[in-house]
Coordinates of C-alpha atoms in Angstrom, one line a residue:
M1 CA 28.9 -11.6 4.3
K2 CA 27.8 -9.0 1.1
V3 CA 24.3 -8.3 1.1
A4 CA 23.1 -8.2 -2.2
A5 CA 22.3 -4.5 -3.8
Y6 CA 18.7 -4.5 -4.5
S7 CA 17.3 -4.3 -7.7
P8 CA 13.8 -3.5 -9.2
R9 CA 12.5 -6.4 -10.7
L10 CA 10.9 -4.3 -13.6
K11 CA 15.2 -3.5 -14.0
D12 CA 15.9 -7.3 -13.7
K13 CA 13.7 -8.1 -16.8
Y14 CA 15.0 -5.7 -18.8
K15 CA 18.3 -6.8 -19.0
G16 CA 17.1 -10.2 -19.0
E17 CA 14.2 -10.5 -21.0
V18 CA 13.2 -7.5 -22.9
V19 CA 16.5 -7.0 -24.4
P20 CA 17.4 -10.3 -26.3
N21 CA 13.4 -10.0 -27.5
L22 CA 13.5 -6.7 -28.8
K23 CA 17.3 -7.3 -30.3
Q24 CA 16.1 -10.6 -32.2
Q25 CA 12.4 -8.8 -33.0
F26 CA 14.4 -5.6 -34.6
K27 CA 17.2 -7.5 -35.6
Y28 CA 19.6 -4.9 -34.5
K29 CA 23.1 -5.4 -34.0
S30 CA 24.2 -4.3 -30.3
P31 CA 22.3 -4.6 -26.6
M32 CA 22.8 -0.9 -27.0
Q33 CA 20.8 -0.5 -29.8
V34 CA 17.8 -1.3 -28.2
P35 CA 15.0 1.1 -26.9
R36 CA 15.3 1.5 -23.4
L37 CA 12.8 3.8 -21.1
E38 CA 14.6 6.9 -19.6
K39 CA 11.9 8.4 -17.9
I40 CA 7.9 9.0 -16.5
C41 CA 6.5 12.0 -16.0
L42 CA 3.4 12.5 -14.3
N43 CA 1.2 15.4 -14.8
Q44 CA -1.6 17.1 -12.7
G45 CA -3.7 19.8 -13.8
V46 CA -5.4 21.3 -11.1
G47 CA -7.4 24.7 -12.8
A48 CA -10.3 24.7 -10.2
A49 CA -6.9 26.0 -7.7
V50 CA -7.3 29.1 -9.5
A51 CA -10.3 29.7 -6.8
D52 CA -9.3 27.4 -4.2
K53 CA -5.1 27.1 -3.2
K54 CA -5.6 24.6 -1.0
L55 CA -6.7 22.4 -4.0
I56 CA -3.1 22.3 -5.2
E57 CA -1.5 21.3 -1.3
S58 CA -3.7 18.5 -1.4
A59 CA -2.7 17.0 -4.8
V60 CA 1.3 17.5 -4.3
K61 CA 0.9 15.2 -1.6
E62 CA -1.5 12.6 -3.4
M63 CA 1.1 12.9 -5.9
S64 CA 4.0 12.9 -3.9
T65 CA 2.6 10.1 -2.1
I66 CA 1.6 7.9 -5.3
T67 CA 5.1 8.2 -6.7
G68 CA 7.0 8.0 -3.7
Q69 CA 9.0 11.2 -4.6
K70 CA 8.2 15.2 -4.0
A71 CA 6.6 16.7 -6.0
I72 CA 6.2 20.3 -7.2
A73 CA 3.9 23.4 -8.8
T74 CA 3.5 24.6 -11.7
Y75 CA 2.5 28.3 -12.2
S76 CA 0.8 29.8 -14.7
K77 CA 3.2 31.9 -17.3
K78 CA 0.7 34.8 -18.0
D79 CA -2.5 36.2 -17.4
I80 CA -5.5 34.7 -19.4
S81 CA -8.7 36.9 -18.2
N82 CA -11.1 34.6 -19.4
F83 CA -10.7 31.6 -17.0
K84 CA -9.8 34.7 -14.4
L85 CA -6.2 33.7 -14.6
R86 CA -3.1 36.4 -13.1
K87 CA 0.3 35.0 -14.1
G88 CA 2.5 33.0 -11.2
V89 CA -0.4 31.7 -10.1
A90 CA 0.0 27.0 -9.3
I91 CA -2.0 25.2 -11.7
G92 CA -1.2 22.2 -11.6
V93 CA 1.8 19.2 -10.2
R94 CA 4.3 17.3 -11.8
V95 CA 6.5 14.8 -11.1
T96 CA 10.3 13.3 -12.8
L97 CA 10.6 9.8 -12.1
R98 CA 13.8 7.9 -13.7
G99 CA 16.2 5.2 -12.2
D100 CA 15.2 2.5 -9.3
R101 CA 11.3 5.1 -8.8
M102 CA 11.1 5.2 -12.3
Y103 CA 10.6 1.2 -12.8
E104 CA 9.4 0.6 -9.0
F105 CA 6.5 3.1 -10.1
L106 CA 5.9 1.1 -13.5
D107 CA 5.8 -1.7 -12.0
R108 CA 3.1 -1.2 -9.3
L109 CA 1.2 0.9 -12.0
I110 CA 0.6 -2.5 -14.5
S111 CA 0.2 -5.4 -11.9
V112 CA -2.0 -3.3 -9.1
S113 CA -3.1 0.6 -10.8
L114 CA -4.2 0.0 -14.2
P115 CA -6.2 -3.6 -13.3
R116 CA -8.3 -1.3 -10.7
I117 CA -9.5 0.8 -13.4
R118 CA -13.3 0.1 -13.8
D119 CA -14.9 -1.9 -16.9
F120 CA -11.2 -1.9 -18.2
R121 CA -9.8 -3.7 -21.5
G122 CA -6.9 -2.6 -22.1
I123 CA -4.9 0.7 -23.0
G124 CA -5.1 2.5 -25.8
E125 CA -2.9 2.7 -29.0
K126 CA -2.9 5.9 -30.2
G127 CA -1.2 7.9 -27.3
F128 CA 1.8 7.7 -28.9
D129 CA 3.7 11.1 -30.6
G130 CA 6.1 9.9 -33.3
H131 CA 9.1 10.3 -31.3
G132 CA 8.9 7.0 -29.2
N133 CA 6.8 8.4 -26.2
Y134 CA 3.5 7.3 -25.1
T135 CA 1.2 9.2 -22.8
L136 CA -1.2 7.6 -21.2
G137 CA -4.5 9.2 -19.5
V138 CA -6.1 8.5 -16.7
T139 CA -9.3 10.0 -14.9
E140 CA -9.2 9.6 -11.4
Q141 CA -6.3 9.1 -9.1
I142 CA -7.9 7.1 -6.6
I143 CA -6.8 3.9 -8.7
F144 CA -3.3 3.9 -7.0
P145 CA -4.0 1.8 -3.6
E146 CA -1.4 4.9 -2.0
I147 CA -4.5 7.3 -2.1
D148 CA -7.1 6.8 0.2
I149 CA -10.2 7.2 -0.6
D150 CA -12.3 8.5 2.4
K151 CA -9.0 12.0 2.2
V152 CA -9.6 12.6 -0.9
S153 CA -11.2 16.0 -1.5
K154 CA -11.5 16.1 -5.2
I155 CA -11.2 13.4 -7.9
M156 CA -8.7 14.8 -10.9
G157 CA -7.0 13.1 -13.3
M158 CA -3.8 12.8 -14.4
D159 CA -0.9 11.8 -17.5
I160 CA 1.2 9.7 -17.3
T161 CA 4.2 10.3 -20.0
F162 CA 6.6 6.8 -21.0
V163 CA 9.5 8.8 -21.7
T164 CA 11.9 6.0 -24.4
S165 CA 14.7 6.2 -26.5
A166 CA 13.1 4.8 -29.1
K167 CA 14.0 6.2 -32.8
S168 CA 9.9 4.8 -33.5
D169 CA 6.5 4.3 -32.2
K170 CA 6.6 0.4 -33.4
E171 CA 10.1 0.4 -31.2
A172 CA 8.0 1.7 -28.4
L173 CA 4.9 -0.1 -28.7
A174 CA 7.4 -3.1 -28.5
L175 CA 9.4 -2.1 -25.3
L176 CA 5.8 -1.1 -23.6
A177 CA 4.5 -4.3 -24.0
E178 CA 7.1 -6.3 -23.7
F179 CA 7.2 -4.4 -19.8
G180 CA 3.5 -5.9 -19.5
L181 CA 1.8 -1.9 -20.9
P182 CA -1.8 -4.3 -21.6
F183 CA -2.4 -2.6 -24.9
K184 CA -5.9 -3.0 -26.2
N185 CA -4.8 -4.9 -29.5
Q186 CA -2.1 -7.6 -28.2
K187 CA -4.3 -10.5 -27.6
K188 CA -5.5 -10.4 -31.6
E189 CA -2.3 -10.3 -32.9
E190 CA -1.0 -13.4 -30.7
I191 CA -4.3 -15.2 -31.5
K192 CA -3.5 -14.9 -35.1

């Protein structure tokens, strides 16, 4: 008996729904022209770690728990006296997700984490960089259900960057909206 291989829900949705919808919307001739999500990069700056080294360890542990992949510390590149910073000191944490882990994280972000943000009314459309990539800022890491609030030493935010193969921001917006990211102005367009 052959067991069916596991495939993330959003990966199947991309192949089954997103590709045909975007192909029709932007009049692509080939399904290979349709933009795709290449990777998701999470980045967390821990500036207070200059004074307290344990903050980096807890940030690495939390980021690894959230993403399901080992996070790495980032180090300062030069000395900055105003910030009491030395070269080679750990000042942040980052993770890059690709493949199935990327789709799994995106699914959890859309369906569980974003609705847990206080007074959430959708995400803004100003996070595009002009090359089809979108950056979303999260102010608290406790929106992720994997984090135990009682064990959090300090509430910190993070940046989540969605890197796509889209040529323009309009195509990237359409791609991310098809995946289910709740942009603020979506509902107004649907009513018209």
